[in-house]
Coordinates of C-alpha atoms in Angstrom, one line a residue:
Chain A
X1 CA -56.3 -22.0 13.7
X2 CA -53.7 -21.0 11.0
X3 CA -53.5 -18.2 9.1
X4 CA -55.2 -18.2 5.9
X5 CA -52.5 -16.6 4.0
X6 CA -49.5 -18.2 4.7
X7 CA -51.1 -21.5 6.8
X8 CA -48.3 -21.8 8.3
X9 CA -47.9 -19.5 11.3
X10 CA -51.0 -19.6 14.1
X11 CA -53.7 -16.8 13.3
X12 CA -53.9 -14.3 16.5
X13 CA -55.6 -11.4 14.1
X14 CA -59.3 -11.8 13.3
X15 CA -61.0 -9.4 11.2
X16 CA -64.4 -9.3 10.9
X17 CA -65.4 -6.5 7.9
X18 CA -69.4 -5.9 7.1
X19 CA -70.1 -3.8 3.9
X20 CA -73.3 -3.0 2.9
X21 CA -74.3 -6.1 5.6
X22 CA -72.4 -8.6 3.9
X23 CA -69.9 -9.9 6.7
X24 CA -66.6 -11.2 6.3
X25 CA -63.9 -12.9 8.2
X26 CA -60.6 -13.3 7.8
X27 CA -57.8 -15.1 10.5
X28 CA -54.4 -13.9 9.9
X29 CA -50.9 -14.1 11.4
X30 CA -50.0 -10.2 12.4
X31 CA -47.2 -10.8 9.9
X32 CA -49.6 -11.4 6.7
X33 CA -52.1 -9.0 8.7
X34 CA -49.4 -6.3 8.6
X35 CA -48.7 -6.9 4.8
X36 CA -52.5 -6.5 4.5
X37 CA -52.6 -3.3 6.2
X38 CA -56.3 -4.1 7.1
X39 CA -55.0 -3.3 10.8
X40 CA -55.1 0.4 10.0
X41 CA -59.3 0.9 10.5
X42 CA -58.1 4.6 9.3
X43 CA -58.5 3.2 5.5
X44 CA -61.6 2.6 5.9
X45 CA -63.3 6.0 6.1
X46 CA -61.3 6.7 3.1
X47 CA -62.2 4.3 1.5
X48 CA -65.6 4.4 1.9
X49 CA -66.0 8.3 1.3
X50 CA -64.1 7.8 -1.7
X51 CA -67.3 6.2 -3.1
X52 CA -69.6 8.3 -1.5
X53 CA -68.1 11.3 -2.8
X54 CA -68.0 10.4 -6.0
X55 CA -71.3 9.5 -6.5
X56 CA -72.6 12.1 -4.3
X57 CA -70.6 14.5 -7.1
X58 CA -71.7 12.7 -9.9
X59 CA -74.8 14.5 -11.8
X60 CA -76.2 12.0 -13.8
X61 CA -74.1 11.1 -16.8
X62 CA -70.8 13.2 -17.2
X63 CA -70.6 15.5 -19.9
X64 CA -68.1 15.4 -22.5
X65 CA -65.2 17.5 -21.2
X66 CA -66.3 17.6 -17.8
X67 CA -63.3 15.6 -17.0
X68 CA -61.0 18.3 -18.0
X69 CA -63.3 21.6 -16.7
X70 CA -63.5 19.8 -13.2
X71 CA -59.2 19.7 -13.2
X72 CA -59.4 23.7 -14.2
X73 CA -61.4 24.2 -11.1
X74 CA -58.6 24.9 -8.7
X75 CA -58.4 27.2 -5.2
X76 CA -56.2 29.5 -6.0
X77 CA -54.8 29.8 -2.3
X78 CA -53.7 25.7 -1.6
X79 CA -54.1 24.8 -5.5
X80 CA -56.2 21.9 -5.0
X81 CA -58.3 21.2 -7.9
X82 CA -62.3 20.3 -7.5
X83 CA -61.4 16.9 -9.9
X84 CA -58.4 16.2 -6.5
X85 CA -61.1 17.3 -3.7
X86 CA -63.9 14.7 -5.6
X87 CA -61.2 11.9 -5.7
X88 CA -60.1 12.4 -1.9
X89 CA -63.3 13.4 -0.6
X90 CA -61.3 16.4 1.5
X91 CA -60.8 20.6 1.0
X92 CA -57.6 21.6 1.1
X93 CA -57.9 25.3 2.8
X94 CA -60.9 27.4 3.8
X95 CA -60.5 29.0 0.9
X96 CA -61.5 26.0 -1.1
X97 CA -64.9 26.9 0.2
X98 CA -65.1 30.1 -2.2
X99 CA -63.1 28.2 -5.1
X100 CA -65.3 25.4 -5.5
X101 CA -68.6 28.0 -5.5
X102 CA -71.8 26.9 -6.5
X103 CA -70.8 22.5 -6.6
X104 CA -70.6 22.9 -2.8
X105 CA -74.0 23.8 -1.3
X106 CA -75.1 20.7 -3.5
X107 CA -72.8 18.2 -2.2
X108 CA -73.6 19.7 1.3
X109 CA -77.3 19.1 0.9
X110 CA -77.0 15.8 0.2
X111 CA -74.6 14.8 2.8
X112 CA -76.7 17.2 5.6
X113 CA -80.1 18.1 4.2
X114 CA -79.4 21.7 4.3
X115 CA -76.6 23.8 3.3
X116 CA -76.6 27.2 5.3
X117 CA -75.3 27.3 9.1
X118 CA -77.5 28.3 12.1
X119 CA -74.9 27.0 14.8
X120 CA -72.7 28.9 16.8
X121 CA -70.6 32.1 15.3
X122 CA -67.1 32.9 16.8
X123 CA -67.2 35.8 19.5
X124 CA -65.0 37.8 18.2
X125 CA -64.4 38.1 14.4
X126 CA -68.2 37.0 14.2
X127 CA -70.0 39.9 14.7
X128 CA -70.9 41.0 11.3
X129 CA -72.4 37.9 10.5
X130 CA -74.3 38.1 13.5
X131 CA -75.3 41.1 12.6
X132 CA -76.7 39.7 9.1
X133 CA -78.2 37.3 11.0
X134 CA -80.4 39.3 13.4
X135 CA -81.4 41.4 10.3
X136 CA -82.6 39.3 8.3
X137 CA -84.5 37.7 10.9
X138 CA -86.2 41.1 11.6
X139 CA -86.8 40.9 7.6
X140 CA -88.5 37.8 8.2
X141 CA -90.4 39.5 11.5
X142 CA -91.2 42.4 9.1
X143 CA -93.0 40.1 6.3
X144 CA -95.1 38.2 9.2
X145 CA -96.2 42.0 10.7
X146 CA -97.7 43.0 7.1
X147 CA -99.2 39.9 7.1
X148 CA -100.8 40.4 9.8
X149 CA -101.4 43.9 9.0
X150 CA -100.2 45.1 11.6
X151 CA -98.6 48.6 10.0
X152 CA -97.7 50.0 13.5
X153 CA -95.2 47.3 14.3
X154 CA -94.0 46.8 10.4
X155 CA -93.4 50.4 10.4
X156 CA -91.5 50.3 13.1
X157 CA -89.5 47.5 12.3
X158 CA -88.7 49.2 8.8
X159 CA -87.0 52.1 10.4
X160 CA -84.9 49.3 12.4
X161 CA -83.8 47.6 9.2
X162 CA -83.3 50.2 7.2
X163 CA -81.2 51.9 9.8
X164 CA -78.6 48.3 10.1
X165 CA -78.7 48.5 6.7
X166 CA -77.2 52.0 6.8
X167 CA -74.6 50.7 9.2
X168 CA -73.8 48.1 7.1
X169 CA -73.2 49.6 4.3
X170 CA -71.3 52.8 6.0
X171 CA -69.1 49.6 7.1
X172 CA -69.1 51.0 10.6
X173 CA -68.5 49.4 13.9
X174 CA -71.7 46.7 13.9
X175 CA -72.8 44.7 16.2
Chain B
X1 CA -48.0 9.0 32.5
X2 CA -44.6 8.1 33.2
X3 CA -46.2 6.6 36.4
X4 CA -47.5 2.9 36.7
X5 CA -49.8 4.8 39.0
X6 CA -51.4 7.1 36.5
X7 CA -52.1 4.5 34.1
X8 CA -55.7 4.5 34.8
X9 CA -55.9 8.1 35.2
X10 CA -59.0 9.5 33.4
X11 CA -62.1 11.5 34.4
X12 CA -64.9 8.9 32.6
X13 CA -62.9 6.4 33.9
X14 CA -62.7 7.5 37.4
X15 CA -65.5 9.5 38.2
X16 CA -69.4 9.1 38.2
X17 CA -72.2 10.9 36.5
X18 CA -76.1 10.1 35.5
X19 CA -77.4 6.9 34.2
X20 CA -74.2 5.3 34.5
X21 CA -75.5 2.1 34.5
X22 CA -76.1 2.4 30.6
X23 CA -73.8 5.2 29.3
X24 CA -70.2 4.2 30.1
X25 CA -69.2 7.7 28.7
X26 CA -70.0 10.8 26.3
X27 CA -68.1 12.3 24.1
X28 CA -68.0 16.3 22.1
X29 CA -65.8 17.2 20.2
X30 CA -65.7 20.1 17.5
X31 CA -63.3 20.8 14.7
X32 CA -61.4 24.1 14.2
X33 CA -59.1 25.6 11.6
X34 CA -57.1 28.6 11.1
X35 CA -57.9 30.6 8.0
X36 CA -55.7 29.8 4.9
X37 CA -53.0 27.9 5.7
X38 CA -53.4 24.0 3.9
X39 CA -55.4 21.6 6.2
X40 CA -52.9 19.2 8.0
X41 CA -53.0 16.8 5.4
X42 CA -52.1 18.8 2.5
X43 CA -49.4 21.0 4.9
X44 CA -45.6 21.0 4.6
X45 CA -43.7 20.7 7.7
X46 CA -42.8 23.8 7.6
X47 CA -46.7 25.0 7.7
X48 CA -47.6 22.0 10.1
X49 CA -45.1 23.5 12.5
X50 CA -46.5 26.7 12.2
X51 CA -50.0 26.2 12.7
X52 CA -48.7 24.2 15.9
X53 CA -46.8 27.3 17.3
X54 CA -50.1 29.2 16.5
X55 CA -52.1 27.4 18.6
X56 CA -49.6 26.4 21.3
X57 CA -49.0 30.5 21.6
X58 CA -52.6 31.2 21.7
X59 CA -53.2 28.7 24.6
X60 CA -49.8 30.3 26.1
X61 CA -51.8 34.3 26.1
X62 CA -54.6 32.7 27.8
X63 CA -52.6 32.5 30.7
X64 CA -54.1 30.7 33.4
X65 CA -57.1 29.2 31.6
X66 CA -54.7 26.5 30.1
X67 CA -52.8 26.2 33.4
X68 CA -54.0 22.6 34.1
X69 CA -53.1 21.5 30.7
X70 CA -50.0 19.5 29.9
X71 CA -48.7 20.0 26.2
X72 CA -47.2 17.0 24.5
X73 CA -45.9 17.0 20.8
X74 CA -47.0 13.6 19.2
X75 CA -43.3 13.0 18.2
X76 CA -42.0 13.0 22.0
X77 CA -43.9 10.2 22.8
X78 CA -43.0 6.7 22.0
X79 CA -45.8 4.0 20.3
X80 CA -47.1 2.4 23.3
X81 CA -47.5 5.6 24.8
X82 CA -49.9 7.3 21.9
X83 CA -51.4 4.3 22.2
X84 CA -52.1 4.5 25.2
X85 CA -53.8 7.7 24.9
X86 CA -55.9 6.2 22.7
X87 CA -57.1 3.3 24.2
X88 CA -58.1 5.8 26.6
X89 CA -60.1 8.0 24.1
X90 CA -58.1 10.7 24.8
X91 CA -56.3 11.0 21.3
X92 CA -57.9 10.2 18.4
X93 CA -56.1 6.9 16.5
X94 CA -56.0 9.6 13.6
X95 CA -53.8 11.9 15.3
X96 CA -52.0 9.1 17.1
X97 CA -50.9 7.4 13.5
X98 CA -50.8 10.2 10.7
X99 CA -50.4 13.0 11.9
X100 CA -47.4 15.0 11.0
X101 CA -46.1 17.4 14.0
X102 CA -49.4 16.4 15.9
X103 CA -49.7 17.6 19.1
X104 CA -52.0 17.2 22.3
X105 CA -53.2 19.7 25.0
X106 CA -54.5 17.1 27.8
X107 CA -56.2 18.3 30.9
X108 CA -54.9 17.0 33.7
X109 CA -58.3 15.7 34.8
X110 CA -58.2 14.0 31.0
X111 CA -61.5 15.2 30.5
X112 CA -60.7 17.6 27.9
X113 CA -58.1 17.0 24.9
X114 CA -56.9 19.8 22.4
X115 CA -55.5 18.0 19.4
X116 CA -53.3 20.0 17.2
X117 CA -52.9 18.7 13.6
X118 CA -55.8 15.9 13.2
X119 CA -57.5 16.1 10.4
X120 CA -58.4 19.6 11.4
X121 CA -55.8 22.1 12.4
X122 CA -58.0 21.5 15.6
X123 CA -60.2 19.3 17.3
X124 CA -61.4 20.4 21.2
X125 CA -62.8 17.4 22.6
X126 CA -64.3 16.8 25.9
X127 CA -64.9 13.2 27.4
X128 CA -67.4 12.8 30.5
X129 CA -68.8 10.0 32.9
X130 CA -72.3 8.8 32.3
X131 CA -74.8 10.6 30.1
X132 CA -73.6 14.4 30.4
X133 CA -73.9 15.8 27.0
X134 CA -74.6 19.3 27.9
X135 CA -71.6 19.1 30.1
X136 CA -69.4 17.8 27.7
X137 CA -70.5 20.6 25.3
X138 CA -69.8 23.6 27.6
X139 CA -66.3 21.7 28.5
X140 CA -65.4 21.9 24.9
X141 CA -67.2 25.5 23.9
X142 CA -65.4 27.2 26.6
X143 CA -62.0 26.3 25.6
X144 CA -63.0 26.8 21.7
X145 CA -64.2 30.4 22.8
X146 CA -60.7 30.6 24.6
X147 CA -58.7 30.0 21.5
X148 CA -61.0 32.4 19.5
X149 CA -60.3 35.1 21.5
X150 CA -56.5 34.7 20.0
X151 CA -56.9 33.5 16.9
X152 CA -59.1 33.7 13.5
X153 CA -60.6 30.7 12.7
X154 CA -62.0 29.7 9.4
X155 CA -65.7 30.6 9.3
X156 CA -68.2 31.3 6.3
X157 CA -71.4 33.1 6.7
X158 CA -72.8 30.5 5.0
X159 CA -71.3 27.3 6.0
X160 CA -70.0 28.1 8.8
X161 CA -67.1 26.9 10.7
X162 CA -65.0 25.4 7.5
X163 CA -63.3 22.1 8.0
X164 CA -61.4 19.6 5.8
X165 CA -63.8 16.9 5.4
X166 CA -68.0 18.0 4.2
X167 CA -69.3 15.8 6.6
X168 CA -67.5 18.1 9.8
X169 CA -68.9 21.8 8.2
X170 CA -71.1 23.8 10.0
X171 CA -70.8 23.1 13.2
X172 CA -67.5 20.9 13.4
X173 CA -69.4 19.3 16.3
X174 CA -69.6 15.4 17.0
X175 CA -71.1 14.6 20.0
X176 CA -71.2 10.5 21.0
X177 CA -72.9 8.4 24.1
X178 CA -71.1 4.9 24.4
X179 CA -73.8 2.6 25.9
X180 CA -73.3 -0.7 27.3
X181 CA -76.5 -2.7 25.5
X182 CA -76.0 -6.1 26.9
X183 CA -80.0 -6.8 27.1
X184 CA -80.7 -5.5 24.1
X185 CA -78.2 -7.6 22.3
X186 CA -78.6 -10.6 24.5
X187 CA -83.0 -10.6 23.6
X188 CA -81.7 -10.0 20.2
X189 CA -83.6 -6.8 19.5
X190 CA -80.7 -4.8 19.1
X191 CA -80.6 -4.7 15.0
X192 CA -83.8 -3.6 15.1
X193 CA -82.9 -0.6 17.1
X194 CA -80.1 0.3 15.2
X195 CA -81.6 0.4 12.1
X196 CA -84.1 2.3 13.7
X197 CA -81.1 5.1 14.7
X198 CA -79.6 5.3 11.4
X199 CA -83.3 5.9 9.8
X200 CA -83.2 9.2 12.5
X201 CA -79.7 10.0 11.2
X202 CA -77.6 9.0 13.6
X203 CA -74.4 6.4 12.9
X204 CA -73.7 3.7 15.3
X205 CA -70.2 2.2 15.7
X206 CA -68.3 -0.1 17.6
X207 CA -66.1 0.8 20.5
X208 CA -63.7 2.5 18.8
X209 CA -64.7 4.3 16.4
X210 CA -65.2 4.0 12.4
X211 CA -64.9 1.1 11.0
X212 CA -64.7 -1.4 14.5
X213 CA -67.4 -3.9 15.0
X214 CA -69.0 -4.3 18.5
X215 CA -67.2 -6.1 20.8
X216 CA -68.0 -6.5 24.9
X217 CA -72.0 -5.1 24.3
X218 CA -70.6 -1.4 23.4
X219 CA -72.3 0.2 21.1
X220 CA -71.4 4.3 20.0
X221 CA -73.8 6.1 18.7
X222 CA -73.2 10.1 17.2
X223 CA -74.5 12.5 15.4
X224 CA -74.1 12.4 11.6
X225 CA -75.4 16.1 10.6
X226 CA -73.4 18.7 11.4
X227 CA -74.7 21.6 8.9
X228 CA -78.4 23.6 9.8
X229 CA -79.2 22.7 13.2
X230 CA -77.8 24.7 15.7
X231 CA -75.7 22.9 18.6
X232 CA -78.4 22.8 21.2
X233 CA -80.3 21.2 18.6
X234 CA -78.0 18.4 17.5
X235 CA -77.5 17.3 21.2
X236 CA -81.0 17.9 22.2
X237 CA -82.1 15.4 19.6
X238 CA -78.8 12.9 20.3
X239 CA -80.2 13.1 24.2
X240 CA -83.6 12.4 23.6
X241 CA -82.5 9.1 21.5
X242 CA -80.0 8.2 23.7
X243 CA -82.4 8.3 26.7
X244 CA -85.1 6.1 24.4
X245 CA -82.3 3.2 24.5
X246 CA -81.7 3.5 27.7
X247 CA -85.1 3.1 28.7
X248 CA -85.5 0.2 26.1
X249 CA -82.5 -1.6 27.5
X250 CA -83.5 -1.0 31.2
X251 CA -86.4 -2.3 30.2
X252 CA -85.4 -5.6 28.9
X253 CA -82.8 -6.1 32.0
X254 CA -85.5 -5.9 33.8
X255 CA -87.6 -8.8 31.5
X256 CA -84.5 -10.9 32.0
X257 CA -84.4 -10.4 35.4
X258 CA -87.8 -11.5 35.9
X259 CA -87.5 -14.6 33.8
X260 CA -83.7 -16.2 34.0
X261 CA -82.2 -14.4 37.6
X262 CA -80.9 -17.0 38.1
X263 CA -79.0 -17.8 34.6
X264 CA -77.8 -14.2 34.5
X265 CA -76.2 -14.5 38.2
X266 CA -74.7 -17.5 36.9
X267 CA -73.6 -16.0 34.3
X268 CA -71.9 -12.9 36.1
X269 CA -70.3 -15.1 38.3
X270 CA -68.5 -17.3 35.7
X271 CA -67.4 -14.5 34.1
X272 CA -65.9 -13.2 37.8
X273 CA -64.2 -16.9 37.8
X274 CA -62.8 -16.7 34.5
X275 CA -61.4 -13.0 34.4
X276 CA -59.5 -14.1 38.1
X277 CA -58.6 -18.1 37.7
X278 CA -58.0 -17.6 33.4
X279 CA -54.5 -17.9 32.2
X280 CA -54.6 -17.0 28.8
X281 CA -57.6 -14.7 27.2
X282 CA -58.4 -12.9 24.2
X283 CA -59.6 -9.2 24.0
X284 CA -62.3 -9.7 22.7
X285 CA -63.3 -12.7 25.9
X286 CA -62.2 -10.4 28.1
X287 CA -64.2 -7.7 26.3
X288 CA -67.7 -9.9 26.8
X289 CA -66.5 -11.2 30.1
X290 CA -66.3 -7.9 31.4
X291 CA -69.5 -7.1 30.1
X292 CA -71.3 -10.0 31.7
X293 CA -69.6 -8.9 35.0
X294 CA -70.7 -5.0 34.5
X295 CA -74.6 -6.2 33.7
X296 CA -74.1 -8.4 37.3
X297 CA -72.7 -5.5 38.9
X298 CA -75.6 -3.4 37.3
X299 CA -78.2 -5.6 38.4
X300 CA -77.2 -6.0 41.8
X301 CA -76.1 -9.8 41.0
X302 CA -72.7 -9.0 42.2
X303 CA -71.9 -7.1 45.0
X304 CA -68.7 -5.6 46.5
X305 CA -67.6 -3.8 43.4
X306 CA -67.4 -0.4 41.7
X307 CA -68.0 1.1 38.8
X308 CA -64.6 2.3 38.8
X309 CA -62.7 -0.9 38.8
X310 CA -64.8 -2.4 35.7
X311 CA -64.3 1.0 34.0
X312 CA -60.2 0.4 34.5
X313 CA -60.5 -3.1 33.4
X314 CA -62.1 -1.9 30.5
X315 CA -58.6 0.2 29.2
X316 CA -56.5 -2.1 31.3
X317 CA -56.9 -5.3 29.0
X318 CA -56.0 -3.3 25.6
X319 CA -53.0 -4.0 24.1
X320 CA -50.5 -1.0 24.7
X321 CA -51.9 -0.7 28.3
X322 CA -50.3 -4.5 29.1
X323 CA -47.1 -3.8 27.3
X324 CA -47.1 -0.4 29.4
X325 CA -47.4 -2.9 32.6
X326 CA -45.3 -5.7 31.5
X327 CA -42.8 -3.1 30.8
X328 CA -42.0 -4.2 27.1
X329 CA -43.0 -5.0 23.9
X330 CA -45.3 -7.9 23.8
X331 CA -46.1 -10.4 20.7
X332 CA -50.4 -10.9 20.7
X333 CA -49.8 -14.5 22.2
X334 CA -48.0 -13.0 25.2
X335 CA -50.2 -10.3 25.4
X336 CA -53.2 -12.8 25.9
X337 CA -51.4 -14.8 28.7
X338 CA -50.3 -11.0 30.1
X339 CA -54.0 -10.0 30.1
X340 CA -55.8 -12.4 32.8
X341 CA -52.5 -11.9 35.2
X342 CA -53.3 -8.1 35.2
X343 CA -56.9 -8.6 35.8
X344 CA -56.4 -10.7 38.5
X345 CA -53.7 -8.3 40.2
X346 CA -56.2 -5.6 39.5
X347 CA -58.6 -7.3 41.4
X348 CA -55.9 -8.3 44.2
X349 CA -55.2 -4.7 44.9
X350 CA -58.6 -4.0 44.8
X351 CA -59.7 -6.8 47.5
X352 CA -56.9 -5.5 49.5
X353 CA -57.8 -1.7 49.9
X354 CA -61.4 -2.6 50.5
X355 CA -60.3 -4.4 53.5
X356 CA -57.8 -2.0 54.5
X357 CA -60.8 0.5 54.3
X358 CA -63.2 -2.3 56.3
X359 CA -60.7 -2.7 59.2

């Protein structure tokens, strides 16, 4: 078989692509396969969350002036602006995270059906949160107690919250 | 690696572990970064070095627990050698290609990379035998709680562990079975079933990785949510899946072993013919010939084998691995005619040590 660019050298690179289940071939010489850069399968990710992102991002119609508002959204630690992070689909910094506020837990839900963490937390610099975390899931043992009305237990489980609440606010040692 | 010998060095390729018959390997791996500096992409060199040097000296105060690792910056090696790496899933094509002062922590067991610079400042992956998810998981966590002990990573009360891409956040963790599906494929039931696994939100890709097609009956399937299910969670659910296909596939060896024994031992043994008496072969033949062969093997068709050899055969036939062997640089035409010659040595030395072993 020769390649289909050039037809004149013999095609040893076969590509087979399927988008959206439509499948396509192409036989190419590494030569004309090279100046195609298809070999690189790293483009298409990119390529591919490109799209997603920006539809994912995209809230019905744009306003007028969004254009400009989303290129004054910037981190002000890496300077990546939220109209950049929508284009390449990637953060720059963890500090992005904070920049980008209230557009990310949107994005998030779409891509992951939820938006908040419940996985691991680091071991060392984690405490506090999992501190936070075992309080409010006492809060949540608390509303489930008075419920029940069971006062002897919600009592007791007031004291306990109130108490890590102190702590937390005294920012002492937690954890 | 400088050694012909140590070519075919690798924990999943080498060792054994539970329904091996189905899941060639699993992989973890989760994604790190340091807090503040520019994710690699975005990094100078001058950052890019230094989030290197962070790393590299946090594995250094461990001491002892990274004793067994070797450390290799991505620009000391040369093309066919990062290839290499990747052909044997150890390396990521990513950090392999684009990464700028990318760097690799391998285990000497090459069960466990470290890669420094990806797309992440860090991604801890663990590689196992057979259908060892749990395994792989603690492989990984323990080095990632390792490196926390030294460094802050980038965490969020909220989102958790904070990566470069939104699709990584939470947990950073992608866990991945690669199963051998030649049944399923051959009965033609397999698009069914993967439609079915993307409806329960898992992706399926080819061998390696985004974007490749299926080729030699190998079929990857991961984990696509990495945000509000806990780990145990993600790979709980991956597991329970995983072990569905393998019962489905087991299932419908068995229904071709009942009806066309004979045409599937056939079948195995032509390929055996081919992959010893061929003289010039394709990847992707050798890919499907290897797979008829393994299903053989699996089914007892084929005797006098191990799972060892069609697990090295498997890495041996890719492209930097027969330029390593020839010893040079090898145009795709020569690389076809290279590729049968080291099968059939591969099978020479085999032959030989089981007889050696026999006498």
């Amino acid at each position: 078989m020769l390649c289909q660019e050039c037809q004149q050298n013999p095609a040893t690179v076969h590509i087979t692509k399927i988008v959206n289940g439509k499948k396509t071939e192409m036989h190419l010489c590494e030569t004309c396969a090279r100046k195609k850069e298809e070999l690189d399968f790293s483009f298409e990710p990119q390529f591919a969350l490109q799209n997603l992102f920006g539809s994912l991002l995209h809230d019905g119609l744009p306003k007028a002036g969004e254009k400009i508002s989303l290129s004054r959204i910037q981190c002000p630690n890496c300077g990546l602006t939220f109209a950049q992070f929508r284009q390449i689909g990637r953060l720059g910094c963890s500090e992005c995270f904070s920049a980008f506020g209230d557009r990310l837990p949107l994005l998030l839900r779409r891509i992951h059906g939820s938006s908040s963490h419940v996985g691991k937390i680091p071991g060392r610099t984690g405490s506090e949160v999992k501190f936070k975390r075992e309080l409010a899931g006492l809060k949540e043992q608390l509303k489930i107690e008075v419920e029940r009305e069971n006062f002897e237990e919600a009592a007791r489980l007031r004291d306990q919250i109130k108490a890590m609440e102190g702590q937390l606010e005294g920012g002492g040692q937690v954890g | 690696m400088a050694k012909k010998g140590e070519l075919l060095h690798g924990y999943w390729i080498e060792g054994t572990g539970p329904e091996e018959e189905v899941v060639v390997s699993v992989r973890v791996r989760i994604a790190r970064n340091l807090v503040k500096l520019p994710f690699p992409y975005l990094a100078t060199d001058e950052q890019t070095t230094k989030i290197q040097n962070i790393i590299a000296g946090a594995a250094a105060k461990q001491g002892s627990a990274f004793k067994d690792f070797s450390f290799m910056p991505m620009e000391g090696l040369d093309g066919v050698q990062k290839q290499i790496l990747v052909e044997k899933h150890m390396v990521s094509p990513y950090l392999a290609r684009n990464s700028h002062n990318g760097a690799l922590f391998l285990r000497n067991d090459g069960a466990v990379s470290i890669m420094i610079n990806e797309e992440d400042h860090l991604r801890i992956q663990s590689i196992l035998p057979g259908l060892q998810l749990e395994e792989a998981w603690q492989e990984a966590n323990r080095y990632d709680d390792l490196l926390e002990g030294k460094i802050d990573f980038a965490f969020d009360e909220r989102f958790g562990y904070l990566t470069a891409c939104p699709t990584n956040v939470g947990t950073g963790l992608r866990a991945s079975v690669m199963l051998h599906l030649p049944a399923l494929i051959l009965t033609k039931q397999i698009s069914r079933l993967l439609t079915a696994l993307s409806q329960v939100g898992l992706a399926v890709r080819g061998l390696y990785g985004e974007g490749t097609e299926v080729i030699g009956n190998l079929v990857q399937i991961s984990n696509q949510v990495t945000l509000g299910q806990p780990e145990s969670e993600i790979l709980r659910n991956l597991e329970g899946i995983t072990r569905q296909v393998i019962s489905q596939e087991q299932s419908a060896r068995q229904t071709l072993l009942n009806g066309s024994r004979e045409k599937l031992a056939d079948r195995a043994g032509r390929a055996y013919g081919l992959l010893n008496h061929a003289r010039v072969m394709s990847s992707h033949e050798a890919m499907q010939l290897l797979s008829d062969f393994r299903l053989g093997y699996d089914l007892g068709l084929i005797k006098g084998y191990d799972r060892r050899l069609l697990n090295e055969l498997l890495v041996l036939i890719r492209p930097a691995c027969l330029q390593f062997l020839a010893g040079r640089e090898l145009s795709p035409e020569e690389r076809d005619r290279e590729r049968p010659a080291q099968i059939k040595k591969r099978f020479d030395e085999y032959r030989q040590s089981a007889e050696k072993e026999n006498k």
